[in-house]
């Protein structure tokens, strides 16, 4: 920090994203919506992608445009390889500075009854789509010598979980993919990292939060004593997308209220 730079200006220079374009998958709700809004507030124009994204008014469009940034909606079913490939080609033709692979899904079934179809569906959405998008967009970042890719991992990138073998497998693989890409691309100016959310108050955890016994057991394990909000995850993503994280490569950043520390 120079003598002519105020602390506020210095902080903004570290976290500001002015002049960038960020792609956020799974952007129509929950964590993805919070990420899109937060990156826009930091100065990024946002391309939001979801299987149910609409061209007209939407909650995420309203949130992004309220910050003064532009919003571009794209629709993609991440379980369909052809749609993911087409999306990747579309994005590779644009100048994408930030790619947040947040789109994901979960199927809850005991492992002894977890079908091939459920396993394949979860892995396709959570892992294969993230790899294809990272590969195609990452290639253009390497050509320019700069870029940020942030994947959404999970606590179950570190633990086994119960009744979610497909989800745990995919999120463990996301952690490995993050490290593998970081090893190859760090020297080319591309940061590849991941956030690992804990229990977040979203639609995916609604049933858990409505179950008094299960919810109490979860909260008793979390040192912070509360469920995360989507904005908690978005703040960590902003850090990893920002100049402040320019020397962070291959990190899997838990945002879990201390769950993994227990």
GROMACS .gro file of N, CA, C and O in nm, residues 10-53:
model
  176
   10UNK      N    1  -0.710   0.043  -0.116
   10UNK     CA    2  -0.624  -0.075  -0.123
   10UNK      C    3  -0.708  -0.202  -0.116
   10UNK      O    4  -0.687  -0.296  -0.194
   11UNK      N    5  -0.804  -0.206  -0.024
   11UNK     CA    6  -0.891  -0.324  -0.011
   11UNK      C    7  -0.971  -0.346  -0.138
   11UNK      O    8  -0.986  -0.460  -0.185
   12UNK      N    9  -1.023  -0.238  -0.195
   12UNK     CA   10  -1.102  -0.252  -0.317
   12UNK      C   11  -1.016  -0.301  -0.433
   12UNK      O   12  -1.061  -0.379  -0.517
   13UNK      N   13  -0.890  -0.259  -0.436
   13UNK     CA   14  -0.803  -0.306  -0.543
   13UNK      C   15  -0.776  -0.455  -0.531
   13UNK      O   16  -0.750  -0.522  -0.631
   14UNK      N   17  -0.785  -0.509  -0.411
   14UNK     CA   18  -0.763  -0.651  -0.390
   14UNK      C   19  -0.886  -0.734  -0.420
   14UNK      O   20  -0.876  -0.849  -0.463
   15UNK      N   21  -1.004  -0.679  -0.395
   15UNK     CA   22  -1.128  -0.756  -0.410
   15UNK      C   23  -1.214  -0.710  -0.527
   15UNK      O   24  -1.315  -0.773  -0.558
   16UNK      N   25  -1.178  -0.600  -0.591
   16UNK     CA   26  -1.259  -0.549  -0.701
   16UNK      C   27  -1.245  -0.632  -0.827
   16UNK      O   28  -1.138  -0.685  -0.857
   17UNK      N   29  -1.355  -0.643  -0.902
   17UNK     CA   30  -1.357  -0.724  -1.025
   17UNK      C   31  -1.399  -0.642  -1.146
   17UNK      O   32  -1.446  -0.698  -1.246
   18UNK      N   33  -1.381  -0.512  -1.140
   18UNK     CA   34  -1.423  -0.426  -1.250
   18UNK      C   35  -1.358  -0.469  -1.381
   18UNK      O   36  -1.239  -0.506  -1.385
   19UNK      N   37  -1.438  -0.466  -1.488
   19UNK     CA   38  -1.387  -0.499  -1.620
   19UNK      C   39  -1.380  -0.647  -1.650
   19UNK      O   40  -1.327  -0.686  -1.754
   20UNK      N   41  -1.436  -0.730  -1.562
   20UNK     CA   42  -1.431  -0.874  -1.583
   20UNK      C   43  -1.569  -0.928  -1.618
   20UNK      O   44  -1.672  -0.866  -1.590
   21UNK      N   45  -1.570  -1.047  -1.677
   21UNK     CA   46  -1.692  -1.121  -1.703
   21UNK      C   47  -1.684  -1.253  -1.629
   21UNK      O   48  -1.586  -1.327  -1.643
   22UNK      N   49  -1.787  -1.281  -1.549
   22UNK     CA   50  -1.790  -1.403  -1.468
   22UNK      C   51  -1.904  -1.493  -1.511
   22UNK      O   52  -2.017  -1.447  -1.527
   23UNK      N   53  -1.875  -1.621  -1.529
   23UNK     CA   54  -1.978  -1.721  -1.555
   23UNK      C   55  -2.006  -1.794  -1.424
   23UNK      O   56  -1.914  -1.841  -1.358
   24UNK      N   57  -2.133  -1.803  -1.388
   24UNK     CA   58  -2.174  -1.875  -1.267
   24UNK      C   59  -2.277  -1.979  -1.307
   24UNK      O   60  -2.384  -1.944  -1.357
   25UNK      N   61  -2.247  -2.105  -1.287
   25UNK     CA   62  -2.346  -2.210  -1.316
   25UNK      C   63  -2.428  -2.238  -1.191
   25UNK      O   64  -2.384  -2.214  -1.079
   26UNK      N   65  -2.549  -2.288  -1.214
   26UNK     CA   66  -2.641  -2.306  -1.102
   26UNK      C   67  -2.680  -2.174  -1.040
   26UNK      O   68  -2.699  -2.162  -0.919
   27UNK      N   69  -2.696  -2.072  -1.127
   27UNK     CA   70  -2.710  -1.934  -1.079
   27UNK      C   71  -2.852  -1.892  -1.046
   27UNK      O   72  -2.872  -1.781  -0.997
   28UNK      N   73  -2.950  -1.976  -1.070
   28UNK     CA   74  -3.088  -1.929  -1.057
   28UNK      C   75  -3.139  -1.926  -0.912
   28UNK      O   76  -3.240  -1.863  -0.884
   29UNK      N   77  -3.067  -1.993  -0.821
   29UNK     CA   78  -3.115  -1.996  -0.683
   29UNK      C   79  -3.001  -2.028  -0.588
   29UNK      O   80  -2.890  -2.063  -0.629
   30UNK      N   81  -3.030  -2.015  -0.459
   30UNK     CA   82  -2.939  -2.061  -0.355
   30UNK      C   83  -2.800  -2.001  -0.362
   30UNK      O   84  -2.780  -1.881  -0.378
   31UNK      N   85  -2.700  -2.088  -0.349
   31UNK     CA   86  -2.560  -2.045  -0.346
   31UNK      C   87  -2.522  -1.976  -0.477
   31UNK      O   88  -2.454  -1.874  -0.476
   32UNK      N   89  -2.566  -2.031  -0.590
   32UNK     CA   90  -2.530  -1.972  -0.719
   32UNK      C   91  -2.583  -1.831  -0.735
   32UNK      O   92  -2.513  -1.743  -0.787
   33UNK      N   93  -2.705  -1.808  -0.690
   33UNK     CA   94  -2.762  -1.673  -0.698
   33UNK      C   95  -2.680  -1.576  -0.612
   33UNK      O   96  -2.650  -1.465  -0.654
   34UNK      N   97  -2.645  -1.619  -0.492
   34UNK     CA   98  -2.566  -1.534  -0.403
   34UNK      C   99  -2.428  -1.504  -0.463
   34UNK      O  100  -2.378  -1.392  -0.451
   35UNK      N  101  -2.369  -1.603  -0.527
   35UNK     CA  102  -2.238  -1.581  -0.590
   35UNK      C  103  -2.251  -1.480  -0.703
   35UNK      O  104  -2.169  -1.388  -0.716
   36UNK      N  105  -2.353  -1.498  -0.787
   36UNK     CA  106  -2.372  -1.406  -0.900
   36UNK      C  107  -2.390  -1.263  -0.851
   36UNK      O  108  -2.329  -1.169  -0.904
   37UNK      N  109  -2.471  -1.244  -0.748
   37UNK     CA  110  -2.495  -1.111  -0.695
   37UNK      C  111  -2.368  -1.052  -0.634
   37UNK      O  112  -2.336  -0.933  -0.653
   38UNK      N  113  -2.292  -1.132  -0.562
   38UNK     CA  114  -2.171  -1.084  -0.496
   38UNK      C  115  -2.063  -1.046  -0.597
   38UNK      O  116  -1.997  -0.941  -0.583
   39UNK      N  117  -2.043  -1.128  -0.700
   39UNK     CA  118  -1.943  -1.096  -0.801
   39UNK      C  119  -1.983  -0.970  -0.878
   39UNK      O  120  -1.897  -0.888  -0.913
   40UNK      N  121  -2.112  -0.954  -0.902
   40UNK     CA  122  -2.160  -0.832  -0.969
   40UNK      C  123  -2.136  -0.710  -0.882
   40UNK      O  124  -2.092  -0.605  -0.930
   41UNK      N  125  -2.162  -0.723  -0.753
   41UNK     CA  126  -2.140  -0.611  -0.661
   41UNK      C  127  -1.993  -0.571  -0.657
   41UNK      O  128  -1.960  -0.455  -0.632
   42UNK      N  129  -1.904  -0.667  -0.685
   42UNK     CA  130  -1.762  -0.638  -0.688
   42UNK      C  131  -1.716  -0.582  -0.823
   42UNK      O  132  -1.600  -0.546  -0.838
   43UNK      N  133  -1.809  -0.578  -0.921
   43UNK     CA  134  -1.778  -0.515  -1.048
   43UNK      C  135  -1.781  -0.601  -1.171
   43UNK      O  136  -1.755  -0.554  -1.282
   44UNK      N  137  -1.815  -0.730  -1.157
   44UNK     CA  138  -1.814  -0.821  -1.272
   44UNK      C  139  -1.949  -0.822  -1.344
   44UNK      O  140  -2.055  -0.819  -1.279
   45UNK      N  141  -1.946  -0.826  -1.477
   45UNK     CA  142  -2.065  -0.861  -1.553
   45UNK      C  143  -2.083  -1.011  -1.541
   45UNK      O  144  -1.985  -1.087  -1.535
   46UNK      N  145  -2.208  -1.057  -1.538
   46UNK     CA  146  -2.236  -1.198  -1.504
   46UNK      C  147  -2.311  -1.269  -1.617
   46UNK      O  148  -2.410  -1.216  -1.670
   47UNK      N  149  -2.262  -1.386  -1.649
   47UNK     CA  150  -2.335  -1.481  -1.734
   47UNK      C  151  -2.386  -1.591  -1.641
   47UNK      O  152  -2.306  -1.663  -1.581
   48UNK      N  153  -2.517  -1.598  -1.625
   48UNK     CA  154  -2.576  -1.696  -1.535
   48UNK      C  155  -2.630  -1.815  -1.612
   48UNK      O  156  -2.701  -1.799  -1.711
   49UNK      N  157  -2.596  -1.935  -1.566
   49UNK     CA  158  -2.636  -2.058  -1.635
   49UNK      C  159  -2.710  -2.149  -1.538
   49UNK      O  160  -2.663  -2.172  -1.426
   50UNK      N  161  -2.824  -2.201  -1.581
   50UNK     CA  162  -2.898  -2.301  -1.505
   50UNK      C  163  -2.986  -2.379  -1.602
   50UNK      O  164  -3.014  -2.333  -1.712
   51UNK      N  165  -3.032  -2.496  -1.558
   51UNK     CA  166  -3.122  -2.575  -1.642
   51UNK      C  167  -3.257  -2.509  -1.657
   51UNK      O  168  -3.330  -2.532  -1.754
   52UNK      N  169  -3.294  -2.423  -1.559
   52UNK     CA  170  -3.425  -2.358  -1.561
   52UNK      C  171  -3.413  -2.207  -1.581
   52UNK      O  172  -3.507  -2.133  -1.551
   53UNK      N  173  -3.300  -2.160  -1.632
   53UNK     CA  174  -3.281  -2.016  -1.651
   53UNK      C  175  -3.380  -1.963  -1.754
   53UNK      O  176  -3.406  -2.028  -1.856
   0.00000   0.00000   0.00000
